[in-house]
Amino acid sequence: PFAQLPIDLQDSPKRWREWAELEAPEAAPLPGDWAKLPELYRVLVLKAFRPDRLVYAMTGFVGAHLGERYLNVSSSLASLLPRSAPGTPILFVLSPGADPVREVEELAEKNGVYVENGRLHMVSLGQSQEAVAEAAIVAARKAGGWVLLQNLHMMLDWSAAFLTRSIEQLPPQDQRYRLFLSSEPHPGLPIGVLQSCLKLSSEVPHGLNANLRRALQPFSEDYFQECARPQKLKAVVLSLCTFHSVIVERIKYGRLGWNQRYPFRAADLVACANVAFNTLDAEHKVPWGDLRYIFGDIMYGGHITDPYDRILCSAYLDQYICDELLLAG
């Protein structure tokens, strides 16, 4: 169907340039008779001219042909836990900025599994951590505990030996035992481990709306009601989520978004929300300057190394974390 496309590009370069330079070419018809192409073919043409808009085009295509429910698919650890077993670990496939620790901790707490009662073990894998990880697995097998082994890609040889054998050959003494793993995508990950695991990917959402939905997930109504000023906390948390969504969305624009690539995480957002929670509980007058300093120079600022990126982060916080936020409340 594209045999005449090169000829048409030569004959009508102006109209093709005008279409390709549109802000959202996926929402506009192709020039001339090319607008009559089937939708999937139009997406392929868009991919050739404007690959930066492909995600948006595919979002529209999937929504139109498969339904809106496929655009907001959310897989959570809680939904996977019933399908797991002592011999079926859950593997978090990490993307930049993803951190499963808090999600595991929250789910463990709901199931009565705590560090304090000796049933929750978390090990960040790396050099000389083999003995620590093995001891955690042995203890959890006996007590029916949970183990989270982070950064599996850092210890591939150990994973191929002890971990694979632990999953496939060693039955636990308590059926409540669960194993959670996290790893960046790596070609050297042991096949035996991958085949045994339920996989959960934490891809960063595409688009501001999807980022905002993801950012709001950790905060329940119960969280807000525990604060002395729940309505004000809701306003601050919503503003923080918007700030988080915006700075994460900027990452996809490369050097146009940030001078360096930063691993902003949901854990940063939750930490900032907890600071706001404690501040609203303790202070009658909100110290906005202190909050902006904590958020912009410590929590999120701890990732930022470029001075101009720090200025950008501060500029956003000046707009999002200020007195005007609570005027309606």
Coordinates of C-alpha atoms in Angstrom, one line a residue:
P1 CA 0.0 0.0 0.0
F2 CA 3.0 2.3 0.4
A3 CA 4.6 1.9 -3.1
Q4 CA 3.5 5.4 -4.2
L5 CA 4.4 7.1 -1.0
P6 CA 8.0 8.2 -2.0
I7 CA 6.6 9.6 -5.3
D8 CA 3.9 11.6 -3.4
L9 CA 6.5 12.9 -1.0
Q10 CA 8.5 14.3 -3.9
D11 CA 5.4 15.7 -5.6
S12 CA 3.8 17.3 -2.5
P13 CA 6.5 18.0 0.0
K14 CA 4.8 21.1 1.5
R15 CA 1.6 19.4 2.6
W16 CA 3.5 16.4 4.0
R17 CA 5.8 18.8 5.9
E18 CA 2.8 20.7 7.3
W19 CA 1.2 17.5 8.5
A20 CA 4.4 16.1 10.0
E21 CA 5.0 19.3 11.9
L22 CA 1.6 19.4 13.6
E23 CA 1.6 19.2 17.3
A24 CA -0.6 16.1 17.2
P25 CA -0.4 14.6 13.7
E26 CA -2.1 11.4 14.9
A27 CA -5.3 13.4 15.3
A28 CA -5.2 14.9 11.8
P29 CA -5.9 13.1 8.5
L30 CA -3.0 12.2 6.3
P31 CA -2.5 14.4 3.2
G32 CA -4.6 13.7 0.1
D33 CA -5.9 10.2 -0.6
W34 CA -3.6 8.7 2.0
A35 CA -6.3 9.6 4.6
K36 CA -8.3 6.7 3.2
L37 CA -5.8 4.2 4.4
P38 CA -6.9 1.7 7.1
E39 CA -6.2 3.0 10.6
L40 CA -3.3 0.6 11.3
Y41 CA -1.6 1.6 8.1
R42 CA -2.0 5.3 9.1
V43 CA -0.3 4.5 12.4
L44 CA 2.6 2.9 10.5
V45 CA 3.0 6.1 8.4
L46 CA 3.0 8.1 11.6
K47 CA 5.7 5.9 13.0
A48 CA 7.9 6.7 10.0
F49 CA 7.4 10.5 10.3
R50 CA 6.8 11.1 14.0
P51 CA 7.9 8.2 16.2
D52 CA 7.6 10.5 19.2
R53 CA 3.8 10.4 18.7
L54 CA 3.5 6.7 18.3
V55 CA 2.4 6.0 21.9
Y56 CA -0.5 8.4 21.5
A57 CA -1.5 7.0 18.2
M58 CA -1.5 3.4 19.6
T59 CA -3.4 4.5 22.6
G60 CA -6.2 5.8 20.3
F61 CA -6.0 2.6 18.2
V62 CA -6.3 0.3 21.1
G63 CA -9.1 2.3 22.7
A64 CA -11.1 2.3 19.5
H65 CA -10.7 -1.4 18.6
L66 CA -10.2 -3.2 21.9
G67 CA -12.0 -0.8 24.3
E68 CA -11.0 1.7 27.0
R69 CA -10.5 -1.0 29.6
Y70 CA -7.3 -2.0 27.9
L71 CA -5.9 1.5 28.4
N72 CA -6.0 1.5 32.1
V73 CA -4.9 -2.0 33.0
S74 CA -3.4 -2.0 36.5
S75 CA -1.6 -5.1 37.8
S76 CA -0.8 -4.9 41.5
L77 CA 1.1 -7.0 43.9
A78 CA -2.1 -7.6 45.9
S79 CA -3.8 -9.2 42.8
L80 CA -0.8 -11.5 42.2
L81 CA -0.3 -12.7 45.8
P82 CA -3.2 -15.3 45.7
R83 CA -1.6 -16.9 42.6
S84 CA 1.9 -17.1 44.2
A85 CA 3.1 -20.1 46.2
P86 CA 6.3 -21.1 48.1
G87 CA 7.7 -22.4 44.8
T88 CA 6.3 -19.6 42.7
P89 CA 8.1 -16.3 43.6
I90 CA 7.0 -12.9 42.3
L91 CA 9.5 -11.1 40.2
F92 CA 9.4 -7.3 39.9
V93 CA 10.9 -6.3 36.5
L94 CA 12.2 -2.8 37.3
S95 CA 12.0 0.3 35.1
P96 CA 13.8 3.6 35.9
G97 CA 12.3 5.0 39.1
A98 CA 10.4 1.9 40.1
D99 CA 10.7 0.7 43.7
P100 CA 8.6 -2.2 45.0
V101 CA 9.8 -2.0 48.6
R102 CA 6.9 0.0 49.9
E103 CA 4.3 -2.1 48.1
V104 CA 5.8 -5.3 49.6
E105 CA 5.9 -3.7 53.1
E106 CA 2.3 -2.5 52.9
L107 CA 1.0 -5.9 51.8
A108 CA 3.1 -7.7 54.4
E109 CA 1.6 -5.5 57.1
K110 CA -1.9 -6.4 56.0
N111 CA -1.0 -10.1 56.3
G112 CA 0.6 -9.8 59.7
V113 CA 4.2 -10.1 58.4
Y114 CA 6.6 -7.6 60.0
V115 CA 10.3 -7.1 60.5
E116 CA 9.6 -6.9 64.2
N117 CA 8.1 -10.4 64.4
G118 CA 11.0 -11.9 62.4
R119 CA 8.8 -12.8 59.4
L120 CA 9.8 -10.1 57.0
H121 CA 13.3 -10.1 55.5
M122 CA 14.6 -7.5 53.0
V123 CA 18.0 -7.9 51.4
S124 CA 19.6 -5.6 48.9
L125 CA 21.9 -7.9 46.9
G126 CA 25.4 -7.0 46.0
Q127 CA 29.0 -7.9 46.9
S128 CA 29.3 -10.2 50.0
Q129 CA 25.5 -10.4 50.5
E130 CA 25.3 -14.1 49.6
A131 CA 25.3 -15.3 53.2
V132 CA 22.8 -12.7 54.3
A133 CA 20.4 -13.6 51.6
E134 CA 20.7 -17.4 52.2
A135 CA 20.2 -16.9 56.0
A136 CA 17.0 -14.8 55.3
I137 CA 15.6 -17.5 53.0
V138 CA 16.4 -20.3 55.5
A139 CA 14.7 -18.4 58.3
A140 CA 11.7 -17.5 56.3
R141 CA 11.2 -21.1 55.1
K142 CA 11.0 -22.2 58.8
A143 CA 8.8 -19.4 60.1
G144 CA 6.5 -18.9 57.1
G145 CA 8.0 -15.5 56.5
W146 CA 8.4 -13.3 53.4
V147 CA 11.7 -12.5 51.7
L148 CA 12.4 -9.6 49.3
L149 CA 15.7 -9.9 47.4
Q150 CA 16.4 -6.7 45.6
N151 CA 18.6 -6.2 42.5
L152 CA 18.9 -9.8 41.4
H153 CA 20.9 -8.7 38.4
M154 CA 23.7 -7.8 40.8
M155 CA 24.3 -11.5 41.8
L156 CA 23.7 -13.6 38.7
D157 CA 26.1 -16.5 39.6
W158 CA 24.5 -16.9 43.0
S159 CA 21.0 -16.7 41.5
A160 CA 21.8 -19.4 39.0
A161 CA 23.1 -21.7 41.8
F162 CA 21.6 -21.3 45.3
L163 CA 18.5 -19.4 44.4
T164 CA 17.5 -21.7 41.5
R165 CA 18.0 -24.7 43.7
S166 CA 16.1 -23.1 46.6
I167 CA 13.0 -22.5 44.4
E168 CA 13.0 -25.8 42.5
Q169 CA 14.3 -28.4 45.0
L170 CA 13.9 -27.3 48.6
P171 CA 10.3 -27.6 50.0
P172 CA 9.5 -25.0 52.7
Q173 CA 8.7 -26.1 56.2
D174 CA 5.8 -23.5 56.4
Q175 CA 3.4 -23.0 53.4
R176 CA 3.1 -19.3 54.3
Y177 CA 6.6 -18.7 53.0
R178 CA 6.8 -16.3 50.0
L179 CA 9.7 -15.0 48.0
F180 CA 9.8 -11.7 46.2
L181 CA 12.5 -10.7 43.8
S182 CA 13.4 -7.5 41.9
S183 CA 15.7 -7.1 39.0
E184 CA 16.4 -4.8 36.1
P185 CA 16.0 -6.5 32.7
H186 CA 19.2 -8.5 32.1
P187 CA 20.0 -11.2 29.5
G188 CA 21.9 -13.2 32.2
L189 CA 19.0 -13.8 34.5
P190 CA 18.7 -17.6 35.2
I191 CA 16.1 -19.2 33.0
G192 CA 15.0 -21.5 35.9
V193 CA 14.2 -18.5 38.1
L194 CA 12.3 -16.7 35.3
Q195 CA 10.2 -19.7 34.4
S196 CA 9.3 -20.2 38.1
C197 CA 8.2 -16.6 38.7
L198 CA 5.1 -14.6 38.3
K199 CA 6.3 -11.4 36.6
L200 CA 5.2 -7.9 37.5
S201 CA 6.4 -5.0 35.5
S202 CA 6.4 -1.4 36.9
E203 CA 6.7 0.6 33.7
V204 CA 6.4 4.3 34.1
P205 CA 2.9 5.4 32.7
H206 CA 2.7 7.3 29.5
G207 CA 1.0 10.7 29.6
L208 CA 0.2 13.1 32.5
N209 CA -3.2 11.6 33.2
A210 CA -1.8 8.1 33.6
N211 CA 1.1 9.4 35.7
L212 CA -1.3 11.2 38.0
R213 CA -3.5 8.1 38.4
R214 CA -0.5 6.1 39.4
A215 CA 0.8 8.8 41.8
L216 CA -2.5 8.9 43.6
Q217 CA -2.7 5.1 44.2
P218 CA -0.8 4.9 47.5
F219 CA -3.2 7.3 49.3
S220 CA -6.4 6.0 50.6
E221 CA -9.2 7.8 52.4
D222 CA -8.0 6.2 55.7
Y223 CA -4.6 7.8 55.2
F224 CA -6.2 11.3 55.0
Q225 CA -8.6 10.8 57.9
E226 CA -5.8 10.0 60.3
C227 CA -4.5 13.5 59.9
A228 CA -5.8 16.3 62.1
R229 CA -6.6 18.4 59.0
P230 CA -7.6 15.9 56.3
Q231 CA -9.0 18.3 53.7
K232 CA -5.8 20.4 53.8
L233 CA -3.7 17.2 53.5
K234 CA -5.8 16.2 50.5
A235 CA -5.0 19.5 48.8
V236 CA -1.3 19.2 49.5
V237 CA -1.1 15.6 48.4
L238 CA -3.0 16.3 45.2
S239 CA -0.6 19.1 44.4
L240 CA 2.4 16.9 45.2
C241 CA 1.0 14.2 42.9
T242 CA 0.6 16.7 40.2
F243 CA 4.2 17.9 40.7
H244 CA 5.5 14.3 40.7
S245 CA 3.6 13.5 37.5
V246 CA 4.9 16.6 35.7
I247 CA 8.5 16.0 36.5
V248 CA 8.3 12.3 35.7
E249 CA 6.6 13.1 32.4
R250 CA 9.4 15.5 31.5
I251 CA 11.9 12.6 31.5
K252 CA 10.6 11.2 28.2
Y253 CA 11.7 14.4 26.4
G254 CA 15.4 13.7 27.1
R255 CA 17.5 16.9 27.3
L256 CA 14.5 19.0 26.6
G257 CA 12.9 17.8 29.8
W258 CA 15.9 17.5 32.1
N259 CA 19.6 18.0 31.5
Q260 CA 20.3 14.7 33.2
R261 CA 18.1 11.6 33.6
Y262 CA 16.9 11.2 37.2
P263 CA 15.3 8.2 38.9
F264 CA 12.4 9.9 40.5
R265 CA 10.4 7.3 42.4
A266 CA 7.0 6.8 44.0
A267 CA 8.8 6.4 47.3
D268 CA 10.0 10.1 47.0
L269 CA 6.3 11.1 46.6
V270 CA 5.2 9.1 49.6
A271 CA 8.0 10.4 51.8
C272 CA 7.0 14.0 50.9
A273 CA 3.4 13.3 51.6
N274 CA 4.3 11.9 55.0
V275 CA 6.3 15.0 55.8
A276 CA 3.3 17.1 54.8
F277 CA 1.1 14.8 57.0
N278 CA 3.3 15.4 60.1
T279 CA 3.6 19.1 59.4
L280 CA -0.1 19.7 59.2
D281 CA -0.6 17.6 62.4
A282 CA 2.0 19.6 64.3
E283 CA 1.9 23.2 62.9
H284 CA -0.9 25.6 63.0
K285 CA 0.7 27.7 60.2
V286 CA 2.1 25.7 57.4
P287 CA 5.9 26.5 56.8
W288 CA 5.8 26.4 53.0
G289 CA 9.4 27.5 52.6
D290 CA 10.5 24.6 54.8
L291 CA 8.4 22.1 52.9
R292 CA 9.7 23.3 49.5
Y293 CA 13.2 23.0 50.8
I294 CA 12.6 19.4 52.1
F295 CA 10.8 18.4 48.8
G296 CA 13.1 20.2 46.4
D297 CA 16.5 19.9 48.0
I298 CA 16.3 16.7 50.0
M299 CA 13.6 14.3 48.7
Y300 CA 13.5 15.0 45.0
G301 CA 16.6 17.2 45.1
G302 CA 18.7 14.3 46.3
H303 CA 18.5 12.9 42.8
I304 CA 19.2 16.1 41.0
T305 CA 22.8 17.0 40.1
D306 CA 22.5 19.7 37.5
P307 CA 22.2 23.2 38.9
Y308 CA 19.7 24.3 36.1
D309 CA 17.6 21.3 36.8
R310 CA 17.5 22.3 40.5
I311 CA 16.2 25.7 39.4
L312 CA 13.5 24.1 37.3
C313 CA 12.4 21.9 40.2
S314 CA 12.3 24.9 42.6
A315 CA 10.2 26.8 40.1
Y316 CA 7.6 24.0 40.0
L317 CA 7.5 23.8 43.7
D318 CA 7.0 27.5 44.0
Q319 CA 3.8 27.1 42.0
Y320 CA 2.5 23.9 43.5
I321 CA 3.5 24.2 47.2
C322 CA 2.3 27.6 48.4
D323 CA -0.4 29.5 50.5
E324 CA -2.8 29.7 47.6
L325 CA -3.2 25.9 47.8
L326 CA -5.2 26.1 50.9
L327 CA -7.2 29.2 50.3
A328 CA -10.4 27.3 49.4
G329 CA -10.0 25.1 52.4

